[in-house]
């Protein structure tokens, strides 16, 4: 069981790394085109979508929302840093 958990943790880290590579590219595009680092409307849609996915997967939607909210806050922080140069 521990080996499986370790493998899942490794997969999560790699998936997060890939996600942040994508969001870094988005951050550079936003900075180039003078767009704001945050997009509250999209963020709200993403949270609702993830809550629904979590419910379907029998994962606590509140946990999924907390997790995505943390990720979004980190992405915004990165976008702000890119914008500041």
mmCIF file of C-alpha atoms in Angstrom:
data_model
loop_
_atom_site.group_PDB
_atom_site.id
_atom_site.type_symbol
_atom_site.label_atom_id
_atom_site.label_comp_id
_atom_site.label_asym_id
_atom_site.label_seq_id
_atom_site.Cartn_x
_atom_site.Cartn_y
_atom_site.Cartn_z
ATOM 1 C CA UNK A 1 0.000 0.000 0.000
ATOM 2 C CA UNK A 2 2.778 2.440 0.873
ATOM 3 C CA UNK A 3 4.419 1.874 -2.485
ATOM 4 C CA UNK A 4 1.146 2.700 -4.234
ATOM 5 C CA UNK A 5 0.734 5.845 -2.132
ATOM 6 C CA UNK A 6 4.320 6.858 -2.946
ATOM 7 C CA UNK A 7 3.647 6.349 -6.660
ATOM 8 C CA UNK A 8 0.469 8.425 -6.483
ATOM 9 C CA UNK A 9 2.329 11.198 -4.629
ATOM 10 C CA UNK A 10 5.025 11.195 -7.309
ATOM 11 C CA UNK A 11 2.390 11.399 -10.038
ATOM 12 C CA UNK A 12 0.721 14.322 -8.253
ATOM 13 C CA UNK A 13 4.027 16.197 -8.062
ATOM 14 C CA UNK A 14 4.695 15.642 -11.757
ATOM 15 C CA UNK A 15 1.168 16.713 -12.697
ATOM 16 C CA UNK A 16 1.477 19.870 -10.609
ATOM 17 C CA UNK A 17 4.840 20.638 -12.190
ATOM 18 C CA UNK A 18 3.314 20.294 -15.656
ATOM 19 C CA UNK A 19 0.356 22.460 -14.667
ATOM 20 C CA UNK A 20 2.651 25.208 -13.386
ATOM 21 C CA UNK A 21 4.721 25.072 -16.585
ATOM 22 C CA UNK A 22 1.505 25.826 -18.486
ATOM 23 C CA UNK A 23 0.433 28.587 -16.128
ATOM 24 C CA UNK A 24 3.878 30.188 -16.367
ATOM 25 C CA UNK A 25 3.380 30.429 -20.133
ATOM 26 C CA UNK A 26 -0.039 31.970 -19.530
ATOM 27 C CA UNK A 27 1.546 34.428 -17.093
ATOM 28 C CA UNK A 28 4.075 35.519 -19.704
ATOM 29 C CA UNK A 29 1.287 36.002 -22.275
ATOM 30 C CA UNK A 30 -0.763 38.016 -19.783
ATOM 31 C CA UNK A 31 2.232 40.217 -19.010
ATOM 32 C CA UNK A 32 3.005 40.716 -22.712
ATOM 33 C CA UNK A 33 -0.584 41.737 -23.441
ATOM 34 C CA UNK A 34 -1.003 43.754 -20.239
ATOM 35 C CA UNK A 35 -3.769 41.502 -18.895
ATOM 36 C CA UNK A 36 -4.462 41.202 -15.167
ATOM 37 C CA UNK A 37 -2.812 38.325 -13.273
ATOM 38 C CA UNK A 38 -6.159 37.097 -11.918
ATOM 39 C CA UNK A 39 -9.362 36.164 -13.754
ATOM 40 C CA UNK A 40 -12.022 35.808 -11.022
ATOM 41 C CA UNK A 41 -14.741 34.735 -13.457
ATOM 42 C CA UNK A 42 -12.669 31.836 -14.825
ATOM 43 C CA UNK A 43 -11.445 30.934 -11.344
ATOM 44 C CA UNK A 44 -15.046 30.651 -10.144
ATOM 45 C CA UNK A 45 -15.952 28.418 -13.081
ATOM 46 C CA UNK A 46 -12.907 26.231 -12.432
ATOM 47 C CA UNK A 47 -13.774 25.854 -8.753
ATOM 48 C CA UNK A 48 -17.345 24.838 -9.575
ATOM 49 C CA UNK A 49 -16.103 22.391 -12.229
ATOM 50 C CA UNK A 50 -13.604 20.853 -9.820
ATOM 51 C CA UNK A 51 -16.209 20.580 -7.063
ATOM 52 C CA UNK A 52 -18.461 18.635 -9.451
ATOM 53 C CA UNK A 53 -15.583 16.385 -10.528
ATOM 54 C CA UNK A 54 -14.713 15.772 -6.896
ATOM 55 C CA UNK A 55 -18.295 14.840 -6.035
ATOM 56 C CA UNK A 56 -18.393 12.417 -8.972
ATOM 57 C CA UNK A 57 -15.108 10.890 -7.784
ATOM 58 C CA UNK A 58 -16.383 10.610 -4.193
ATOM 59 C CA UNK A 59 -13.866 13.193 -2.979
ATOM 60 C CA UNK A 60 -14.982 15.914 -0.593
ATOM 61 C CA UNK A 61 -15.836 18.919 -2.816
ATOM 62 C CA UNK A 62 -14.814 21.319 -0.017
ATOM 63 C CA UNK A 63 -11.357 19.730 0.053
ATOM 64 C CA UNK A 64 -11.105 19.963 -3.736
ATOM 65 C CA UNK A 65 -12.074 23.644 -3.567
ATOM 66 C CA UNK A 66 -9.444 24.363 -0.893
ATOM 67 C CA UNK A 67 -6.828 22.574 -2.978
ATOM 68 C CA UNK A 68 -7.682 24.462 -6.174
ATOM 69 C CA UNK A 69 -7.946 27.777 -4.330
ATOM 70 C CA UNK A 70 -4.411 27.249 -3.030
ATOM 71 C CA UNK A 71 -3.145 26.421 -6.527
ATOM 72 C CA UNK A 72 -4.908 29.465 -8.011
ATOM 73 C CA UNK A 73 -3.378 31.743 -5.380
ATOM 74 C CA UNK A 74 0.086 30.416 -6.251
ATOM 75 C CA UNK A 75 -0.552 30.902 -9.965
ATOM 76 C CA UNK A 76 -1.657 34.498 -9.365
ATOM 77 C CA UNK A 77 1.446 35.091 -7.244
ATOM 78 C CA UNK A 78 3.612 33.762 -10.089
ATOM 79 C CA UNK A 79 1.768 35.905 -12.646
ATOM 80 C CA UNK A 80 2.286 38.989 -10.511
ATOM 81 C CA UNK A 81 6.010 38.195 -10.253
ATOM 82 C CA UNK A 82 6.260 37.757 -14.034
ATOM 83 C CA UNK A 83 4.451 41.048 -14.559
ATOM 84 C CA UNK A 84 6.832 42.873 -12.212
ATOM 85 C CA UNK A 85 9.742 41.491 -14.171
#
